[in-house]
Amino acid sequence: MSTSADTTVAAPTTYEPVIGLEVHVQLLTASKIFCSCSTRFGAAPNTNVCPVCLGMPGALPVLNRKAVEFATLAAMALNCRINETSIFARKNYFYPDLPKGYQISQYDKPLAEHGFIEVGSDKKKIGITRVHLEEDAGKSLHEGFPDADKKTAIDLNRTGVPLIEIVSEPDIATPDEAYEYLTRLKEIILYTGVSDCNMEEGSLRCDANVSVRPRGRKELGTKAEIKNVNSFRFIREALIYEIKRQVEVIDAGGKIVQETRLYNSHEGKTYSMRSKEQAHDYRYFPEPDLLPLVVDEKWKAEITKTLPELPEARRARLVKEYGITEYDAQVLTVSKSLADQFEAAAKAAKNPKRVANLVQGELMGRLKARGAEIEQSPISMKGMAASADLVESGAISGKMLKDLYDLCFERNKDFPEVYDEEGRPQQSTDTSALEKIIDDIIAANPKQLEQYRAGKKTMLGFFVGQVMKASKGQANPQLVNELLIKKLE
Ligand code: ADP
Ligand code: ZN
Ligand code: MG
């Protein structure tokens, strides 16, 4: 009998990551946060500017009501408590794209606090520390103009565009969880309609803070902040790399320094940009040109009325109302517009549940085989409902339906169009024609008939199959069944 070895050697330390995310989201107002300039993306450089957003002396900011409503709506959707009074503050720093020399933001009294987002199947709550309003800075351009190799150009169209910053608690435990948090966050914001969350256009930007600590320890380790990562996938990759790097530094006896790092997606590595010693002291102070922002109960109630049903609640309701699975509800709610289309179509259909079943049973598989998302489906939700109705009324058989779906995918056309192109086929309910087919089939299969009559009732399935085949799938299966039983007995 062997005994276990003497365990005087300490087990190697295992580390757990701690992640907190700061997300900037551009609000879809028509005009900027403190002036009436347009927020339109893609305008010629420096055409959407005025003395206020250019920071001319004496020009005064006037707060955009819509920006406050959008920010409040988003904060509500993120389960935050809205502070009745919040304070704008100047965040001072020097940068060429910041003409005033300070950014108007909110500091110790933000618009909203104490929210959360639920992630994963166990609905883990990731805390949201705060949601605050601020203005965007301009953009430095390094290409696309004469002398671009020698000079940097500044486009101030984005200066003063309204943003919200959503700061999470350091509650995120893995890069996958960070990815999920961002996915849920984006989904919720999209449902509220306050932003298009377009990462390519910079409408959604994320900075990721990450540290590691020995598993089980309470205190947080020293964090690094990874800036300017332009996709959720890259954020996950950057975090994976950064966690590994930090563990290696510590295991080698080194110390993590608090710093800002940049992610290079080509190399899959993060690089130090500036350490804490070089970090800014923003010298925050209350903005003297703006009154405290007051969102009183009455205004809050008005904004609450514009809060739509949010993805999580909608998923739960779809599961209950249409009897679909959690997974399918997930797919059908990826965007509000898809969920709206599905529900409108399902409600208008004779049997909503059949629409849901066809979406999950027939559409999803075909999309998957093609590697396509549901938004790229050739068949619209309306088309799915129309097809469901045809089956419901007995006009076409399930087999015909499948063939028609195949044709939709082959031709990249919606169901009603393909159905017309095919001459609006109907399944055969012509009893005499069907009886003839059945008689032929029975006559051609005496052995099977004998077995059936000897008590092997499962032979019925064989006969149904033969008849359906002979009718090229056009026969009404129910009618086939009835007629067959009559003749076989
Ligand atoms: P800073 O003062 O550097 O901006 P904050 O305390 O404001 O830091 O936090 C910014 C973000 O970093 C938040 O999302 C927070 O959850 C996260 N964070 C703070 N400390 C840590 C840490 N030690 N490890 C990981 N994330 C952290
Ligand atoms: Zn302006
Ligand atoms: Mg901070």
Short mmCIF file of N, CA and C and ligand atoms in Angstrom, two decimals, residues 18 20-22 167-170 209-211 220-221 223 258, ligand 1:
data_model
loop_
_atom_site.label_atom_id
_atom_site.label_comp_id
_atom_site.label_asym_id
_atom_site.label_seq_id
_atom_site.Cartn_x
_atom_site.Cartn_y
_atom_site.Cartn_z
N VAL A 18 -8.97 40.68 -11.33
CA VAL A 18 -10.04 41.60 -10.93
C VAL A 18 -10.13 42.65 -12.04
N GLY A 20 -12.36 45.97 -13.81
CA GLY A 20 -13.39 47.01 -13.78
C GLY A 20 -13.36 47.77 -15.10
N LEU A 21 -14.55 48.05 -15.66
CA LEU A 21 -14.58 48.68 -16.99
C LEU A 21 -15.17 50.09 -16.94
N GLU A 22 -14.58 50.96 -17.74
CA GLU A 22 -15.11 52.31 -17.92
C GLU A 22 -15.55 52.43 -19.38
N VAL A 167 -19.17 53.57 -15.25
CA VAL A 167 -18.02 53.00 -14.54
C VAL A 167 -18.49 51.79 -13.74
N SER A 168 -17.86 50.66 -13.96
CA SER A 168 -18.26 49.46 -13.22
C SER A 168 -17.45 49.34 -11.94
N GLU A 169 -17.98 48.60 -10.99
CA GLU A 169 -17.23 48.19 -9.81
C GLU A 169 -16.20 47.14 -10.26
N PRO A 170 -15.15 46.93 -9.48
CA PRO A 170 -14.20 45.88 -9.86
C PRO A 170 -14.76 44.50 -9.54
N ASN A 209 -9.70 48.17 -16.74
CA ASN A 209 -8.78 48.17 -15.59
C ASN A 209 -8.65 46.75 -15.09
N VAL A 210 -7.43 46.33 -14.88
CA VAL A 210 -7.25 44.94 -14.45
C VAL A 210 -6.07 44.80 -13.48
N SER A 211 -6.28 43.96 -12.48
CA SER A 211 -5.22 43.61 -11.54
C SER A 211 -5.35 42.13 -11.23
N LEU A 220 -7.33 44.49 -3.11
CA LEU A 220 -7.07 44.51 -4.55
C LEU A 220 -5.60 44.67 -4.83
N GLY A 221 -5.16 44.10 -5.94
CA GLY A 221 -3.79 44.31 -6.39
C GLY A 221 -3.68 45.66 -7.11
N LYS A 223 -3.52 47.99 -10.20
CA LYS A 223 -4.15 47.79 -11.51
C LYS A 223 -3.39 48.46 -12.64
N GLN A 258 1.32 50.85 -11.21
CA GLN A 258 0.06 51.39 -11.74
C GLN A 258 0.37 52.21 -12.98
P1 ADP B 1 -8.88 55.82 -11.15
O1 ADP B 1 -8.88 56.78 -10.01
O2 ADP B 1 -7.55 55.28 -11.53
O3 ADP B 1 -9.68 56.30 -12.31
P2 ADP B 1 -11.13 54.42 -10.09
O4 ADP B 1 -11.13 54.03 -8.67
O5 ADP B 1 -11.91 55.60 -10.52
O6 ADP B 1 -9.62 54.53 -10.58
O7 ADP B 1 -11.62 53.17 -10.92
C1 ADP B 1 -11.63 53.17 -12.30
C2 ADP B 1 -12.05 51.78 -12.76
O8 ADP B 1 -11.08 50.83 -12.35
C3 ADP B 1 -13.36 51.29 -12.15
O9 ADP B 1 -14.07 50.60 -13.15
C4 ADP B 1 -12.93 50.36 -11.04
O10 ADP B 1 -13.87 49.33 -10.83
C5 ADP B 1 -11.65 49.79 -11.58
N1 ADP B 1 -10.68 49.43 -10.55
C6 ADP B 1 -10.30 50.17 -9.48
N2 ADP B 1 -9.36 49.55 -8.78
C7 ADP B 1 -9.09 48.36 -9.41
C8 ADP B 1 -8.20 47.28 -9.18
N3 ADP B 1 -7.34 47.27 -8.17
N4 ADP B 1 -8.22 46.26 -10.06
C9 ADP B 1 -9.04 46.25 -11.10
N5 ADP B 1 -9.91 47.24 -11.37
C10 ADP B 1 -9.95 48.29 -10.54
#
